[in-house]
């Protein structure tokens, strides 16, 4: 786990190569801007992720492809909701696109471009605001396992998860990352019908616990099992999206 003052190409390369588990960049988004985005979101209606799969419930504003997966492919229902999500973000009335700002931060030092990924030429969603007040179960994220073939038009060689914290609770809300990647035996620890695993799946392997601060960005290797602890005393709201390193050398995002 590294703390840096910016997303340098070395930090991103370290993550892609599996040399580090996460990079945190505190204060990368000015507090006033976080407050502005948060203010716009606070009066908006968040929706729950699919409640069967995601329990305890996690609220989100915007669209995630994980809720639109059918037989290892993107379900048809995804595309109209990408459009609706885009409209909902526009209706917030901000004079900028918060996800475009995040992509700029990520691309400041990267030799290739940072762009929203496409599938069949269509742009995927650019991201969500997530509110896991009851936490996230221990889980991993890996498009190569969740989808058959390539999720994006350009194949990926590494995957990252990006979070930018707009609001953090008084206590709790820590992100925990374990030095453990999925193997078939882990399925014995799977929670029924859930995206998550019992904590026994990680045993006593090395872990890092991160207590996010407002304006901080965290880029992690989501192949490592990770979790978010329940929050107390305040909302935990973060901008989030997935990102891949494509074979072209570009960074491609999706929500
Ligand atoms: O909210 C966080 O800190 C991490 C959420 C998460 O599971 C992810 O970004 O993949
Ligand atoms: Fe995750």
mmCIF file of C-alpha atoms and ligand atoms in Angstrom:
data_model
loop_
_atom_site.group_PDB
_atom_site.id
_atom_site.type_symbol
_atom_site.label_atom_id
_atom_site.label_comp_id
_atom_site.label_asym_id
_atom_site.label_seq_id
_atom_site.Cartn_x
_atom_site.Cartn_y
_atom_site.Cartn_z
ATOM 1 C CA UNK A 1 0.000 0.000 0.000
ATOM 2 C CA UNK A 2 1.433 3.334 -1.061
ATOM 3 C CA UNK A 3 0.482 6.904 -0.277
ATOM 4 C CA UNK A 4 1.336 9.368 -3.024
ATOM 5 C CA UNK A 5 0.732 12.987 -3.923
ATOM 6 C CA UNK A 6 -0.495 12.093 -7.417
ATOM 7 C CA UNK A 7 -1.265 9.144 -9.694
ATOM 8 C CA UNK A 8 2.126 8.743 -11.314
ATOM 9 C CA UNK A 9 2.705 6.173 -14.030
ATOM 10 C CA UNK A 10 5.022 4.280 -11.662
ATOM 11 C CA UNK A 11 2.266 3.897 -9.057
ATOM 12 C CA UNK A 12 -0.226 2.688 -11.631
ATOM 13 C CA UNK A 13 2.358 0.329 -13.132
ATOM 14 C CA UNK A 14 3.108 -1.074 -9.648
ATOM 15 C CA UNK A 15 -0.560 -1.876 -9.229
ATOM 16 C CA UNK A 16 -0.910 -3.381 -12.700
ATOM 17 C CA UNK A 17 2.094 -5.594 -12.067
ATOM 18 C CA UNK A 18 0.782 -6.726 -8.675
ATOM 19 C CA UNK A 19 3.726 -5.129 -6.875
ATOM 20 C CA UNK A 20 1.401 -3.083 -4.695
ATOM 21 C CA UNK A 21 -2.190 -3.566 -3.552
ATOM 22 C CA UNK A 22 -3.416 0.036 -3.512
ATOM 23 C CA UNK A 23 -2.408 3.645 -3.983
ATOM 24 C CA UNK A 24 -4.017 6.358 -1.936
ATOM 25 C CA UNK A 25 -3.805 9.982 -2.926
ATOM 26 C CA UNK A 26 -5.121 12.170 -0.100
ATOM 27 C CA UNK A 27 -6.617 15.554 -0.941
ATOM 28 C CA UNK A 28 -6.546 14.984 -4.672
ATOM 29 C CA UNK A 29 -9.994 16.579 -5.029
ATOM 30 C CA UNK A 30 -10.315 19.985 -3.303
ATOM 31 C CA UNK A 31 -12.709 19.983 -0.344
ATOM 32 C CA UNK A 32 -14.896 22.691 -1.892
ATOM 33 C CA UNK A 33 -15.413 20.622 -5.016
ATOM 34 C CA UNK A 34 -16.242 17.503 -2.964
ATOM 35 C CA UNK A 35 -18.776 19.558 -1.015
ATOM 36 C CA UNK A 36 -20.317 20.833 -4.224
ATOM 37 C CA UNK A 37 -20.767 17.343 -5.707
ATOM 38 C CA UNK A 38 -21.990 16.036 -2.380
ATOM 39 C CA UNK A 39 -24.508 18.839 -2.054
ATOM 40 C CA UNK A 40 -25.903 18.022 -5.504
ATOM 41 C CA UNK A 41 -26.115 14.328 -4.587
ATOM 42 C CA UNK A 42 -27.564 14.757 -1.107
ATOM 43 C CA UNK A 43 -30.979 15.699 -2.369
ATOM 44 C CA UNK A 44 -30.936 12.963 -5.051
ATOM 45 C CA UNK A 45 -32.591 9.609 -4.815
ATOM 46 C CA UNK A 46 -30.114 6.780 -4.454
ATOM 47 C CA UNK A 47 -31.183 3.269 -5.443
ATOM 48 C CA UNK A 48 -30.150 -0.058 -4.001
ATOM 49 C CA UNK A 49 -27.994 -2.529 -5.919
ATOM 50 C CA UNK A 50 -29.852 -5.772 -6.680
ATOM 51 C CA UNK A 51 -30.934 -6.726 -3.154
ATOM 52 C CA UNK A 52 -30.643 -10.490 -3.661
ATOM 53 C CA UNK A 53 -27.004 -10.301 -4.624
ATOM 54 C CA UNK A 54 -25.981 -7.288 -2.526
ATOM 55 C CA UNK A 55 -26.924 -7.661 1.088
ATOM 56 C CA UNK A 56 -26.691 -5.709 3.345
ATOM 57 C CA UNK A 57 -27.915 -3.151 0.808
ATOM 58 C CA UNK A 58 -25.565 -0.687 -0.827
ATOM 59 C CA UNK A 59 -27.071 2.470 -2.237
ATOM 60 C CA UNK A 60 -25.912 3.990 -5.486
ATOM 61 C CA UNK A 61 -26.582 6.867 -7.823
ATOM 62 C CA UNK A 62 -25.868 5.902 -11.419
ATOM 63 C CA UNK A 63 -25.488 2.589 -13.191
ATOM 64 C CA UNK A 64 -23.240 -0.398 -12.607
ATOM 65 C CA UNK A 65 -22.826 -3.204 -15.115
ATOM 66 C CA UNK A 66 -22.764 -5.756 -12.266
ATOM 67 C CA UNK A 67 -26.538 -5.319 -12.007
ATOM 68 C CA UNK A 68 -26.948 -6.055 -15.712
ATOM 69 C CA UNK A 69 -25.168 -9.325 -16.283
ATOM 70 C CA UNK A 70 -26.844 -12.227 -18.053
ATOM 71 C CA UNK A 71 -25.080 -15.479 -18.934
ATOM 72 C CA UNK A 72 -21.635 -13.947 -18.786
ATOM 73 C CA UNK A 73 -22.557 -11.017 -21.027
ATOM 74 C CA UNK A 74 -23.914 -7.497 -20.680
ATOM 75 C CA UNK A 75 -27.710 -7.729 -20.500
ATOM 76 C CA UNK A 76 -29.771 -5.651 -22.945
ATOM 77 C CA UNK A 77 -31.257 -3.815 -19.954
ATOM 78 C CA UNK A 78 -27.874 -2.173 -19.331
ATOM 79 C CA UNK A 79 -27.882 0.209 -22.293
ATOM 80 C CA UNK A 80 -31.110 2.121 -21.584
ATOM 81 C CA UNK A 81 -30.061 2.448 -17.949
ATOM 82 C CA UNK A 82 -26.650 3.832 -18.990
ATOM 83 C CA UNK A 83 -28.553 6.555 -20.833
ATOM 84 C CA UNK A 84 -30.869 7.169 -17.848
ATOM 85 C CA UNK A 85 -27.868 7.298 -15.508
ATOM 86 C CA UNK A 86 -26.088 9.790 -17.750
ATOM 87 C CA UNK A 87 -29.223 11.959 -17.738
ATOM 88 C CA UNK A 88 -29.537 11.721 -13.942
ATOM 89 C CA UNK A 89 -25.962 12.940 -13.494
ATOM 90 C CA UNK A 90 -26.573 15.768 -15.945
ATOM 91 C CA UNK A 91 -29.727 16.749 -14.093
ATOM 92 C CA UNK A 92 -27.629 17.402 -10.989
ATOM 93 C CA UNK A 93 -26.740 20.661 -12.737
ATOM 94 C CA UNK A 94 -23.000 20.588 -12.063
ATOM 95 C CA UNK A 95 -20.992 22.602 -14.570
ATOM 96 C CA UNK A 96 -18.545 19.696 -15.026
ATOM 97 C CA UNK A 97 -18.585 15.915 -15.180
ATOM 98 C CA UNK A 98 -17.136 14.567 -11.885
ATOM 99 C CA UNK A 99 -16.021 11.333 -13.567
ATOM 100 C CA UNK A 100 -14.191 13.272 -16.279
ATOM 101 C CA UNK A 101 -12.342 15.078 -13.469
ATOM 102 C CA UNK A 102 -11.403 11.728 -11.949
ATOM 103 C CA UNK A 103 -10.159 10.455 -15.313
ATOM 104 C CA UNK A 104 -8.046 13.603 -15.654
ATOM 105 C CA UNK A 105 -6.455 12.945 -12.251
ATOM 106 C CA UNK A 106 -5.685 9.370 -13.257
ATOM 107 C CA UNK A 107 -4.281 10.417 -16.615
ATOM 108 C CA UNK A 108 -2.131 13.331 -15.432
ATOM 109 C CA UNK A 109 1.066 11.321 -15.855
ATOM 110 C CA UNK A 110 -0.080 8.325 -17.902
ATOM 111 C CA UNK A 111 1.417 8.074 -21.411
ATOM 112 C CA UNK A 112 -1.813 6.761 -22.975
ATOM 113 C CA UNK A 113 -5.328 8.157 -22.728
ATOM 114 C CA UNK A 114 -7.884 7.584 -19.967
ATOM 115 C CA UNK A 115 -11.318 7.131 -21.512
ATOM 116 C CA UNK A 116 -14.641 5.434 -20.877
ATOM 117 C CA UNK A 117 -14.516 1.920 -22.341
ATOM 118 C CA UNK A 118 -16.734 0.729 -25.178
ATOM 119 C CA UNK A 119 -18.465 -2.545 -25.982
ATOM 120 C CA UNK A 120 -19.577 -3.018 -29.584
ATOM 121 C CA UNK A 121 -18.710 0.635 -30.106
ATOM 122 C CA UNK A 122 -21.050 1.820 -27.338
ATOM 123 C CA UNK A 123 -19.708 3.685 -24.327
ATOM 124 C CA UNK A 124 -20.314 2.015 -20.995
ATOM 125 C CA UNK A 125 -21.433 3.992 -17.925
ATOM 126 C CA UNK A 126 -18.808 6.329 -16.531
ATOM 127 C CA UNK A 127 -19.301 5.556 -12.854
ATOM 128 C CA UNK A 128 -21.532 5.678 -9.807
ATOM 129 C CA UNK A 129 -21.778 7.364 -6.451
ATOM 130 C CA UNK A 130 -21.886 4.553 -3.893
ATOM 131 C CA UNK A 131 -23.050 4.591 -0.326
ATOM 132 C CA UNK A 132 -22.181 1.351 1.507
ATOM 133 C CA UNK A 133 -23.277 2.499 4.955
ATOM 134 C CA UNK A 134 -23.596 -1.105 6.135
ATOM 135 C CA UNK A 135 -20.345 -1.999 4.457
ATOM 136 C CA UNK A 136 -19.359 -4.308 1.619
ATOM 137 C CA UNK A 137 -18.888 -8.001 2.276
ATOM 138 C CA UNK A 138 -15.497 -9.539 1.617
ATOM 139 C CA UNK A 139 -15.330 -9.868 -2.179
ATOM 140 C CA UNK A 140 -13.166 -9.423 -5.248
ATOM 141 C CA UNK A 141 -13.939 -7.814 -8.603
ATOM 142 C CA UNK A 142 -12.570 -9.208 -11.837
ATOM 143 C CA UNK A 143 -14.276 -8.663 -15.187
ATOM 144 C CA UNK A 144 -12.365 -11.587 -16.696
ATOM 145 C CA UNK A 145 -14.183 -13.936 -14.341
ATOM 146 C CA UNK A 146 -17.550 -12.182 -14.363
ATOM 147 C CA UNK A 147 -17.856 -11.953 -18.148
ATOM 148 C CA UNK A 148 -17.181 -14.411 -20.934
ATOM 149 C CA UNK A 149 -14.714 -13.042 -23.423
ATOM 150 C CA UNK A 150 -13.820 -9.376 -23.324
ATOM 151 C CA UNK A 151 -16.052 -6.875 -21.552
ATOM 152 C CA UNK A 152 -14.573 -4.022 -23.572
ATOM 153 C CA UNK A 153 -13.725 -3.808 -27.256
ATOM 154 C CA UNK A 154 -10.065 -3.629 -26.312
ATOM 155 C CA UNK A 155 -8.839 -6.576 -24.187
ATOM 156 C CA UNK A 156 -7.580 -5.786 -20.704
ATOM 157 C CA UNK A 157 -4.368 -6.939 -19.079
ATOM 158 C CA UNK A 158 -5.017 -5.515 -15.602
ATOM 159 C CA UNK A 159 -7.959 -4.189 -13.640
ATOM 160 C CA UNK A 160 -8.286 -1.513 -10.975
ATOM 161 C CA UNK A 161 -11.055 -0.126 -8.781
ATOM 162 C CA UNK A 162 -11.196 3.642 -8.318
ATOM 163 C CA UNK A 163 -12.889 5.404 -5.405
ATOM 164 C CA UNK A 164 -12.991 9.072 -4.531
ATOM 165 C CA UNK A 165 -14.466 9.789 -1.114
ATOM 166 C CA UNK A 166 -16.869 12.740 -0.907
ATOM 167 C CA UNK A 167 -18.161 12.084 2.576
ATOM 168 C CA UNK A 168 -16.882 9.832 5.344
ATOM 169 C CA UNK A 169 -18.516 8.737 8.607
ATOM 170 C CA UNK A 170 -17.302 9.687 12.071
ATOM 171 C CA UNK A 171 -16.301 6.105 12.719
ATOM 172 C CA UNK A 172 -16.146 2.871 10.744
ATOM 173 C CA UNK A 173 -16.222 2.832 6.956
ATOM 174 C CA UNK A 174 -12.686 1.445 6.675
ATOM 175 C CA UNK A 175 -11.629 -0.301 3.486
ATOM 176 C CA UNK A 176 -9.749 -3.541 4.181
ATOM 177 C CA UNK A 177 -7.618 -5.280 1.545
ATOM 178 C CA UNK A 178 -6.177 -8.773 2.048
ATOM 179 C CA UNK A 179 -3.197 -10.348 0.341
ATOM 180 C CA UNK A 180 -5.303 -13.071 -1.155
ATOM 181 C CA UNK A 181 -6.617 -13.650 -4.659
ATOM 182 C CA UNK A 182 -9.440 -15.928 -5.624
ATOM 183 C CA UNK A 183 -8.819 -19.623 -6.052
ATOM 184 C CA UNK A 184 -11.427 -22.332 -6.658
ATOM 185 C CA UNK A 185 -11.264 -23.565 -3.052
ATOM 186 C CA UNK A 186 -12.561 -20.164 -1.924
ATOM 187 C CA UNK A 187 -16.029 -21.029 -3.237
ATOM 188 C CA UNK A 188 -16.542 -23.102 -0.066
ATOM 189 C CA UNK A 189 -16.718 -19.745 1.777
ATOM 190 C CA UNK A 190 -19.177 -18.111 -0.613
ATOM 191 C CA UNK A 191 -22.243 -16.566 0.975
ATOM 192 C CA UNK A 192 -25.390 -18.033 -0.613
ATOM 193 C CA UNK A 193 -26.590 -16.041 -3.676
ATOM 194 C CA UNK A 194 -24.308 -13.195 -2.760
ATOM 195 C CA UNK A 195 -21.417 -11.343 -4.335
ATOM 196 C CA UNK A 196 -19.597 -11.860 -1.030
ATOM 197 C CA UNK A 197 -17.655 -14.424 0.965
ATOM 198 C CA UNK A 198 -17.469 -15.257 4.654
ATOM 199 C CA UNK A 199 -14.467 -13.596 6.232
ATOM 200 C CA UNK A 200 -12.983 -17.039 6.864
ATOM 201 C CA UNK A 201 -11.998 -16.997 3.161
ATOM 202 C CA UNK A 202 -9.040 -14.743 3.940
ATOM 203 C CA UNK A 203 -7.982 -16.533 7.119
ATOM 204 C CA UNK A 204 -5.131 -14.674 8.786
ATOM 205 C CA UNK A 205 -3.283 -13.451 5.693
ATOM 206 C CA UNK A 206 -1.695 -10.011 5.718
ATOM 207 C CA UNK A 207 -4.123 -7.112 5.298
ATOM 208 C CA UNK A 208 -4.192 -3.326 5.199
ATOM 209 C CA UNK A 209 -6.959 -1.196 6.612
ATOM 210 C CA UNK A 210 -7.584 2.219 5.128
ATOM 211 C CA UNK A 211 -9.641 4.893 6.795
ATOM 212 C CA UNK A 212 -10.545 7.160 3.877
ATOM 213 C CA UNK A 213 -10.545 10.946 4.182
ATOM 214 C CA UNK A 214 -12.654 13.441 2.248
ATOM 215 C CA UNK A 215 -11.096 14.334 -1.091
ATOM 216 C CA UNK A 216 -8.908 11.234 -1.095
ATOM 217 C CA UNK A 217 -8.737 8.868 -4.043
ATOM 218 C CA UNK A 218 -7.970 5.192 -3.675
ATOM 219 C CA UNK A 219 -6.942 2.999 -6.575
ATOM 220 C CA UNK A 220 -6.766 -0.668 -5.708
ATOM 221 C CA UNK A 221 -6.182 -4.022 -7.321
ATOM 222 C CA UNK A 222 -9.655 -5.518 -6.903
ATOM 223 C CA UNK A 223 -8.423 -9.064 -7.523
ATOM 224 C CA UNK A 224 -7.314 -8.994 -3.903
ATOM 225 C CA UNK A 225 -10.206 -9.749 -1.598
ATOM 226 C CA UNK A 226 -11.465 -6.532 -0.004
ATOM 227 C CA UNK A 227 -14.314 -5.287 2.173
ATOM 228 C CA UNK A 228 -15.765 -2.095 3.602
ATOM 229 C CA UNK A 229 -16.665 -1.951 7.297
ATOM 230 C CA UNK A 230 -20.034 -0.561 8.403
ATOM 231 C CA UNK A 231 -20.237 3.180 9.028
ATOM 232 C CA UNK A 232 -21.416 5.048 12.075
ATOM 233 C CA UNK A 233 -22.274 8.711 12.365
ATOM 234 C CA UNK A 234 -22.531 10.027 8.829
ATOM 235 C CA UNK A 235 -22.880 8.982 5.238
ATOM 236 C CA UNK A 236 -20.034 7.285 3.387
ATOM 237 C CA UNK A 237 -20.342 8.437 -0.207
ATOM 238 C CA UNK A 238 -17.718 7.824 -2.868
ATOM 239 C CA UNK A 239 -17.484 8.234 -6.610
ATOM 240 C CA UNK A 240 -16.469 4.890 -8.020
ATOM 241 C CA UNK A 241 -15.727 3.063 -11.225
ATOM 242 C CA UNK A 242 -13.730 0.156 -12.591
ATOM 243 C CA UNK A 243 -10.726 0.714 -14.792
ATOM 244 C CA UNK A 244 -8.649 -1.564 -16.943
ATOM 245 C CA UNK A 245 -5.265 -1.318 -18.602
ATOM 246 C CA UNK A 246 -5.895 -2.241 -22.204
ATOM 247 C CA UNK A 247 -3.467 -3.913 -24.593
ATOM 248 C CA UNK A 248 -3.197 -0.549 -26.375
ATOM 249 C CA UNK A 249 -1.687 0.977 -23.218
ATOM 250 C CA UNK A 250 -4.750 3.138 -22.599
ATOM 251 C CA UNK A 251 -6.698 3.142 -19.347
ATOM 252 C CA UNK A 252 -10.379 2.374 -19.903
ATOM 253 C CA UNK A 253 -13.082 2.930 -17.303
ATOM 254 C CA UNK A 254 -16.573 1.609 -16.802
ATOM 255 C CA UNK A 255 -19.394 1.623 -14.293
HETATM 256 O O1 LIG B 1 -15.596 1.879 -1.066
HETATM 257 C C1 LIG B 1 -14.463 1.371 -1.051
HETATM 258 O O2 LIG B 1 -13.562 1.852 -0.362
HETATM 259 C C2 LIG B 1 -14.162 0.143 -1.875
HETATM 260 C C3 LIG B 1 -15.367 -0.348 -2.592
HETATM 261 C C4 LIG B 1 -15.114 -1.539 -3.477
HETATM 262 O O3 LIG B 1 -15.452 -2.650 -3.166
HETATM 263 C C5 LIG B 1 -14.462 -1.363 -4.791
HETATM 264 O O4 LIG B 1 -14.103 -0.229 -5.154
HETATM 265 O O5 LIG B 1 -14.291 -2.364 -5.524
HETATM 266 FE FE1 LIG B 2 -14.995 -4.139 -4.759
#
